[in-house]
Structures are given as structure tokens and as C-alpha cells.
mmCIF file of C-alpha atoms in Angstrom:
data_model
loop_
_atom_site.group_PDB
_atom_site.id
_atom_site.type_symbol
_atom_site.label_atom_id
_atom_site.label_comp_id
_atom_site.label_asym_id
_atom_site.label_seq_id
_atom_site.Cartn_x
_atom_site.Cartn_y
_atom_site.Cartn_z
ATOM 1 C CA ILE A 3 31.970 -24.855 -174.596
ATOM 2 C CA SER A 4 36.072 -24.347 -173.269
ATOM 3 C CA ALA A 5 38.861 -23.431 -175.259
ATOM 4 C CA VAL A 6 40.435 -27.580 -175.449
ATOM 5 C CA ASP A 7 36.604 -29.003 -176.540
ATOM 6 C CA ALA A 8 37.033 -25.845 -179.468
ATOM 7 C CA VAL A 9 39.662 -28.158 -181.099
ATOM 8 C CA GLY A 10 37.567 -30.642 -182.676
ATOM 9 C CA PRO A 11 35.197 -27.716 -183.870
ATOM 10 C CA LEU A 12 38.471 -26.320 -184.998
ATOM 11 C CA LEU A 13 39.988 -28.851 -187.669
ATOM 12 C CA SER A 14 36.462 -29.564 -188.279
ATOM 13 C CA VAL A 15 36.628 -26.371 -190.211
ATOM 14 C CA ALA A 16 39.483 -26.712 -191.786
ATOM 15 C CA SER A 17 38.089 -29.474 -194.550
ATOM 16 C CA ARG A 18 35.506 -26.372 -195.533
ATOM 17 C CA ALA A 19 38.245 -23.423 -195.402
ATOM 18 C CA ASN A 20 38.455 -21.994 -198.932
ATOM 19 C CA ASP A 21 40.943 -19.354 -198.378
ATOM 20 C CA ARG A 22 43.964 -18.560 -196.600
ATOM 21 C CA ALA A 23 43.424 -15.910 -194.611
ATOM 22 C CA ALA A 24 40.887 -18.965 -192.594
ATOM 23 C CA GLU A 25 43.290 -21.490 -192.530
ATOM 24 C CA HIS A 26 45.954 -19.162 -190.800
ATOM 25 C CA SER A 27 43.198 -18.170 -188.532
ATOM 26 C CA LEU A 28 42.234 -21.751 -187.673
ATOM 27 C CA ILE A 29 45.642 -22.903 -187.455
ATOM 28 C CA TYR A 30 46.387 -19.986 -185.149
ATOM 29 C CA ALA A 31 43.513 -20.715 -182.708
ATOM 30 C CA LEU A 32 45.129 -24.504 -182.599
ATOM 31 C CA ILE A 33 48.273 -23.221 -181.729
ATOM 32 C CA GLU A 34 47.126 -21.035 -179.014
ATOM 33 C CA ILE A 35 44.887 -23.708 -177.614
ATOM 34 C CA GLY A 36 48.499 -25.426 -177.435
ATOM 35 C CA ASN A 37 46.404 -29.236 -176.774
ATOM 36 C CA ALA A 38 49.051 -31.444 -178.462
ATOM 37 C CA GLU A 39 46.765 -34.602 -177.557
ATOM 38 C CA ARG A 40 43.634 -33.365 -179.422
ATOM 39 C CA VAL A 41 45.237 -31.976 -181.945
ATOM 40 C CA ARG A 42 47.652 -35.271 -182.717
ATOM 41 C CA PRO A 43 44.712 -37.931 -184.011
ATOM 42 C CA ALA A 44 43.934 -35.563 -186.857
ATOM 43 C CA LEU A 45 47.440 -36.168 -188.472
ATOM 44 C CA THR A 46 45.961 -39.342 -189.879
ATOM 45 C CA ASP A 47 42.331 -37.582 -191.191
ATOM 46 C CA ALA A 48 41.205 -38.806 -194.290
ATOM 47 C CA ASP A 49 41.200 -34.798 -195.712
ATOM 48 C CA PRO A 50 43.943 -33.482 -196.184
ATOM 49 C CA ARG A 51 43.664 -30.069 -194.861
ATOM 50 C CA VAL A 52 42.622 -31.242 -191.458
ATOM 51 C CA GLN A 53 46.078 -33.021 -192.068
ATOM 52 C CA GLN A 54 47.775 -30.391 -192.378
ATOM 53 C CA ALA A 55 45.875 -27.925 -190.170
ATOM 54 C CA ALA A 56 47.590 -30.143 -187.374
ATOM 55 C CA LEU A 57 50.816 -30.757 -189.057
ATOM 56 C CA ILE A 58 51.817 -27.155 -189.075
ATOM 57 C CA ALA A 59 49.920 -26.755 -185.481
ATOM 58 C CA LEU A 60 51.647 -29.495 -183.715
ATOM 59 C CA ASP A 61 55.157 -27.979 -185.371
ATOM 60 C CA GLN A 62 54.113 -24.192 -184.192
ATOM 61 C CA MET A 63 52.559 -24.923 -180.882
ATOM 62 C CA PRO A 64 55.049 -25.595 -177.607
ATOM 63 C CA GLY A 65 55.184 -29.073 -176.385
ATOM 64 C CA GLY A 66 53.609 -29.782 -179.894
ATOM 65 C CA GLY A 67 55.729 -32.843 -180.161
ATOM 66 C CA LEU A 68 55.728 -33.307 -183.655
ATOM 67 C CA GLN A 69 58.546 -35.993 -184.610
ATOM 68 C CA ALA A 70 60.063 -37.233 -187.874
ATOM 69 C CA ALA A 71 57.659 -40.620 -187.769
ATOM 70 C CA ASP A 72 54.756 -37.606 -187.479
ATOM 71 C CA VAL A 73 55.298 -36.642 -190.887
ATOM 72 C CA ARG A 74 57.566 -39.323 -193.006
ATOM 73 C CA PRO A 75 54.152 -40.668 -194.346
ATOM 74 C CA LEU A 76 53.190 -37.485 -195.527
ATOM 75 C CA LEU A 77 56.461 -36.888 -197.961
ATOM 76 C CA ASP A 78 55.324 -38.738 -200.032
ATOM 77 C CA SER A 79 50.997 -37.548 -199.775
ATOM 78 C CA ASP A 80 49.261 -37.899 -203.628
ATOM 79 C CA ASN A 81 47.918 -33.750 -202.325
ATOM 80 C CA ASP A 82 50.492 -31.639 -203.860
ATOM 81 C CA VAL A 83 50.049 -29.297 -200.923
ATOM 82 C CA LEU A 84 50.095 -31.416 -197.448
ATOM 83 C CA ARG A 85 53.091 -33.282 -199.408
ATOM 84 C CA GLU A 86 54.977 -29.762 -199.485
ATOM 85 C CA THR A 87 54.145 -28.698 -196.656
ATOM 86 C CA ALA A 88 55.642 -32.115 -194.788
ATOM 87 C CA TRP A 89 58.910 -31.242 -196.478
ATOM 88 C CA TRP A 90 58.544 -27.772 -195.283
ATOM 89 C CA ILE A 91 58.430 -28.576 -191.573
ATOM 90 C CA ALA A 92 60.731 -31.933 -192.429
ATOM 91 C CA GLU A 93 63.434 -29.124 -193.721
ATOM 92 C CA GLN A 94 63.049 -27.043 -190.690
ATOM 93 C CA HIS A 95 64.084 -30.366 -188.946
ATOM 94 C CA LEU A 96 67.949 -31.327 -189.604
ATOM 95 C CA GLU A 97 67.985 -33.061 -186.510
ATOM 96 C CA TRP A 98 65.290 -35.506 -188.026
ATOM 97 C CA ALA A 99 68.494 -36.532 -190.643
ATOM 98 C CA PRO A 100 69.153 -39.841 -188.748
ATOM 99 C CA GLU A 101 65.076 -40.856 -189.018
ATOM 100 C CA LEU A 102 64.686 -39.671 -193.076
ATOM 101 C CA ALA A 103 68.165 -41.715 -193.875
ATOM 102 C CA ASP A 104 65.564 -44.838 -194.429
ATOM 103 C CA TYR A 105 63.406 -42.567 -196.132
ATOM 104 C CA PHE A 106 65.928 -41.657 -198.343
ATOM 105 C CA ARG A 107 67.133 -44.983 -199.244
ATOM 106 C CA ASP A 108 63.716 -45.846 -199.954
ATOM 107 C CA ALA A 109 62.714 -43.198 -201.837
ATOM 108 C CA VAL A 110 65.643 -42.431 -204.317
ATOM 109 C CA PRO A 111 65.335 -45.355 -206.952
ATOM 110 C CA HIS A 112 61.955 -44.582 -206.929
ATOM 111 C CA THR A 113 62.411 -40.925 -207.858
ATOM 112 C CA PRO A 114 60.925 -40.002 -211.384
ATOM 113 C CA VAL A 115 64.085 -39.183 -214.070
ATOM 114 C CA ASP A 116 62.817 -35.702 -215.457
ATOM 115 C CA PRO A 117 64.292 -32.774 -214.322
ATOM 116 C CA GLU A 118 61.769 -31.546 -212.150
ATOM 117 C CA ASN A 119 61.488 -34.324 -209.556
ATOM 118 C CA LEU A 120 65.676 -35.397 -210.152
ATOM 119 C CA GLN A 121 65.791 -31.228 -208.963
ATOM 120 C CA GLN A 122 63.715 -31.848 -206.059
ATOM 121 C CA LEU A 123 65.291 -34.730 -204.719
ATOM 122 C CA ALA A 124 69.279 -32.978 -205.202
ATOM 123 C CA SER A 125 67.683 -29.990 -203.352
ATOM 124 C CA ARG A 126 66.806 -32.599 -200.539
ATOM 125 C CA LEU A 127 69.336 -34.717 -199.662
ATOM 126 C CA ALA A 128 71.460 -31.505 -200.194
ATOM 127 C CA ARG A 129 69.575 -30.040 -197.304
ATOM 128 C CA PHE A 130 70.223 -32.543 -195.033
ATOM 129 C CA ALA A 131 73.936 -33.895 -196.184
ATOM 130 C CA GLY A 132 75.324 -32.735 -193.217
ATOM 131 C CA HIS A 133 74.667 -35.256 -190.851
ATOM 132 C CA PRO A 134 76.869 -39.069 -191.559
ATOM 133 C CA ASP A 135 73.311 -40.980 -191.653
ATOM 134 C CA ILE A 136 72.668 -39.294 -194.670
ATOM 135 C CA GLN A 137 75.903 -38.931 -196.197
ATOM 136 C CA ARG A 138 76.084 -42.641 -195.991
ATOM 137 C CA THR A 139 72.616 -42.871 -197.819
ATOM 138 C CA MET A 140 74.190 -40.727 -200.638
ATOM 139 C CA ALA A 141 77.526 -42.846 -200.716
ATOM 140 C CA GLU A 142 75.013 -46.076 -200.884
ATOM 141 C CA VAL A 143 72.776 -44.857 -203.120
ATOM 142 C CA LEU A 144 75.675 -43.388 -205.884
ATOM 143 C CA ALA A 145 77.277 -47.162 -205.394
ATOM 144 C CA ASP A 146 73.919 -48.356 -206.907
ATOM 145 C CA GLY A 147 74.706 -49.850 -210.544
ATOM 146 C CA SER A 148 71.163 -50.025 -211.114
ATOM 147 C CA LEU A 149 69.744 -47.126 -211.068
ATOM 148 C CA PRO A 150 69.603 -44.740 -214.061
ATOM 149 C CA ALA A 151 72.196 -42.370 -214.690
ATOM 150 C CA ALA A 152 69.592 -39.818 -214.216
ATOM 151 C CA THR A 153 69.321 -40.274 -210.531
ATOM 152 C CA GLN A 154 73.151 -40.896 -209.845
ATOM 153 C CA VAL A 155 73.917 -37.663 -211.364
ATOM 154 C CA ALA A 156 71.339 -36.069 -209.181
ATOM 155 C CA VAL A 157 72.710 -37.357 -205.928
ATOM 156 C CA ILE A 158 76.103 -36.252 -207.752
ATOM 157 C CA ASP A 159 74.588 -32.997 -207.648
ATOM 158 C CA ALA A 160 73.267 -32.681 -203.728
ATOM 159 C CA MET A 161 76.623 -33.789 -202.819
ATOM 160 C CA SER A 162 78.319 -30.270 -205.240
ATOM 161 C CA SER A 163 75.640 -28.489 -203.671
ATOM 162 C CA THR A 164 76.880 -28.797 -200.178
ATOM 163 C CA ARG A 165 80.221 -27.083 -199.712
ATOM 164 C CA LEU A 166 80.749 -29.276 -196.948
ATOM 165 C CA GLU A 167 84.333 -27.966 -195.348
ATOM 166 C CA GLU A 168 85.921 -31.626 -195.755
ATOM 167 C CA LEU A 169 84.735 -34.038 -198.232
ATOM 168 C CA PRO A 170 83.101 -37.157 -196.068
ATOM 169 C CA GLU A 171 84.754 -40.371 -196.198
ATOM 170 C CA ALA A 172 81.538 -42.503 -196.988
ATOM 171 C CA TRP A 173 81.590 -39.870 -200.141
ATOM 172 C CA SER A 174 85.094 -40.339 -201.109
ATOM 173 C CA ARG A 175 85.375 -43.834 -201.380
ATOM 174 C CA ALA A 176 82.214 -43.830 -203.256
ATOM 175 C CA LEU A 177 83.305 -41.656 -205.966
ATOM 176 C CA ASP A 178 86.565 -42.825 -206.076
ATOM 177 C CA GLU A 179 84.399 -46.447 -207.540
ATOM 178 C CA ALA A 180 82.450 -44.293 -209.671
ATOM 179 C CA LEU A 181 85.225 -42.655 -211.126
ATOM 180 C CA VAL A 182 86.373 -46.366 -212.197
ATOM 181 C CA THR A 183 82.929 -47.768 -212.932
ATOM 182 C CA ALA A 184 80.820 -44.780 -213.930
ATOM 183 C CA ASP A 185 79.784 -44.900 -217.147
ATOM 184 C CA ALA A 186 79.750 -41.554 -219.588
ATOM 185 C CA THR A 187 76.796 -39.926 -218.197
ATOM 186 C CA VAL A 188 77.420 -40.237 -214.935
ATOM 187 C CA LEU A 189 81.477 -40.045 -215.189
ATOM 188 C CA ALA A 190 81.051 -36.302 -216.483
ATOM 189 C CA ALA A 191 79.317 -35.682 -213.055
ATOM 190 C CA VAL A 192 81.618 -37.166 -210.618
ATOM 191 C CA VAL A 193 84.794 -34.923 -212.631
ATOM 192 C CA GLN A 194 83.250 -32.158 -211.597
ATOM 193 C CA ASP A 195 81.727 -33.239 -207.776
ATOM 194 C CA VAL A 196 85.489 -34.516 -207.233
ATOM 195 C CA ALA A 197 87.014 -31.473 -208.449
ATOM 196 C CA THR A 198 84.118 -29.134 -206.277
ATOM 197 C CA LEU A 199 84.303 -31.166 -203.254
ATOM 198 C CA SER A 200 87.907 -31.531 -202.606
ATOM 199 C CA GLY A 201 89.196 -28.165 -204.069
ATOM 200 C CA SER A 202 92.844 -27.874 -204.118
ATOM 201 C CA ASN A 203 93.214 -30.612 -202.421
ATOM 202 C CA LEU A 204 93.227 -33.631 -203.921
ATOM 203 C CA SER A 205 94.063 -36.788 -202.662
ATOM 204 C CA GLU A 206 96.875 -38.979 -204.764
ATOM 205 C CA THR A 207 94.097 -41.683 -205.339
ATOM 206 C CA PHE A 208 91.982 -38.966 -207.135
ATOM 207 C CA ILE A 209 95.177 -37.675 -208.798
ATOM 208 C CA ARG A 210 95.942 -41.015 -210.245
ATOM 209 C CA ARG A 211 91.904 -41.475 -210.939
ATOM 210 C CA LEU A 212 91.716 -38.200 -212.781
ATOM 211 C CA GLN A 213 94.628 -38.724 -214.993
ATOM 212 C CA ASN A 214 93.434 -42.456 -215.996
ATOM 213 C CA ILE A 215 90.420 -40.171 -217.600
ATOM 214 C CA ALA A 216 92.336 -37.813 -218.958
ATOM 215 C CA SER A 217 95.063 -40.169 -220.989
ATOM 216 C CA ASP A 218 91.491 -42.705 -221.655
ATOM 217 C CA ASP A 219 91.304 -42.099 -225.706
ATOM 218 C CA ARG A 220 88.632 -44.667 -225.573
ATOM 219 C CA LEU A 221 86.085 -41.656 -223.103
ATOM 220 C CA PRO A 222 84.373 -38.574 -224.551
ATOM 221 C CA ASP A 223 86.959 -35.757 -225.519
ATOM 222 C CA PRO A 224 85.086 -33.467 -223.120
ATOM 223 C CA VAL A 225 84.789 -35.941 -220.342
ATOM 224 C CA ARG A 226 88.644 -36.096 -221.013
ATOM 225 C CA LEU A 227 89.105 -32.655 -221.042
ATOM 226 C CA GLN A 228 87.282 -32.111 -217.802
ATOM 227 C CA ALA A 229 89.064 -34.649 -215.914
ATOM 228 C CA LEU A 230 92.182 -32.722 -216.807
ATOM 229 C CA ILE A 231 91.222 -28.816 -215.909
ATOM 230 C CA ALA A 232 90.225 -30.319 -212.327
ATOM 231 C CA LEU A 233 93.832 -31.685 -211.839
ATOM 232 C CA PRO A 234 96.357 -29.354 -210.214
ATOM 233 C CA ALA A 235 98.596 -27.644 -213.232
ATOM 234 C CA ALA A 236 101.550 -29.411 -212.033
ATOM 235 C CA GLN A 237 99.832 -32.794 -212.574
ATOM 236 C CA ARG A 238 98.910 -32.370 -215.934
ATOM 237 C CA GLY A 239 101.828 -33.914 -217.909
ATOM 238 C CA ILE A 240 101.129 -30.898 -220.400
ATOM 239 C CA ASP A 241 104.518 -29.052 -221.521
ATOM 240 C CA ASP A 242 103.521 -25.394 -221.816
ATOM 241 C CA SER A 243 107.423 -24.656 -223.289
#
């Protein structure tokens, strides 16, 4: 049997591999053979273990040609191991951000509203947030008033964790709008996000918004205090004498 002809049997073994060492050995063999054309059809195999082996092999072999379009259907796999493998690979390819922007736009509204899933969402968004397409998607999501507050806060958390050198224009507009329209739960996160992302370079617009929040006695005291703290000392309107 030639090396190329061994691809099929190796993938078949993947469906029966019952330990990590065996999985690694057969994936390594597929990488060494290096025949992407023979491996690629296994990405749509009925067995998630075969899909996983093909996914890793194509990503690692020279000339494997793995694309975002190959991985995207697997990001929502019902199989936990396959889904996490797909995400691990996707997160190594930040150049896929434009292709994943539409994925995030569709996926965010359907993310289960529980801490684990929302934290995972925030982490994944932050990973790709350096790209303008993802930035615009995040801004659109934040502006979607139909989303649960917890989902909007997860997007805001993703913005805060990126530590970009400059606040993206798309985020600036979305955050400015949220400072006016968001409910108290989201507003607290927005105020913190504005302070974190802007640092000492708060725009005049943000300063006015924060001053209005700090002076609005209809809002919860913690939110007002947070807005006050976010303001530059000279803009807080507090007489220290």
C-alpha cells in the first residue's frame, strides 16, 4: 500500500482510536503523508473523531489549505471535542477575522445567557477584535436593543479586555449611544468600558455623557459613582475645599 493509499485506512482508524497517543500517531502520519486532497473529504465525515483528525492534519500539514469556510461549520458542532478543536484552530488564524465576522453576527444573539457561555463568547470576540470587521460586528451587536442585557455586557467585556491602543471609531459611536440609551445593568458596564478604553483621553462627548450620568438622581448610586470616578478630576465638579 502506498503512503497516499494509507490515508483512507488511517482516517478509518481515527473513528476507533481510544486514547490520545493513538490519535496523535495517526494524525502525525496524515501530516507526514501530506496529501490534503485525500484528507479534505473527511471534514464532512459522519464521525466527529474522523473530522477532528482531518481538521488537525489539514491545519498542520504543508499545503493543507485549511480555510475559515472549512472550519466555520464545525464551530457549532454538537460534539464538544470537535467544537473546541475547531475553535482552537480558528483562534490561531486571526487572518480569518473577516470571514468570522458574519459568524459572530449570527451567533451572538443565540448565545445561551449563562456565565460560562457568555464568558466564552467574550473571550472569542476579544481574540479577533483587532480586525475592523469584528469591531464593526461588536458595535452592531451592542447597538441591538433586542438582545439580553447579559449578552450586551459580554460584548462590552470583550471590548474592555482587548487593550487596543486606540478606541475604534465603531466602538466609540456604539458606546456613546449606549451611554444614553442603555438600561442600568448595561450602563454600568459601558461606563467602565469607556474609562478602560479611553484612559486619560476621554473625548468631550464622553465627558458630557459621564457628567450627565453622575448627576442623574434617577440612576442607581453605584452607576453614578462609577461615572464620577471615570471622569478626569477637573471635570467632576467637586469642590475639594
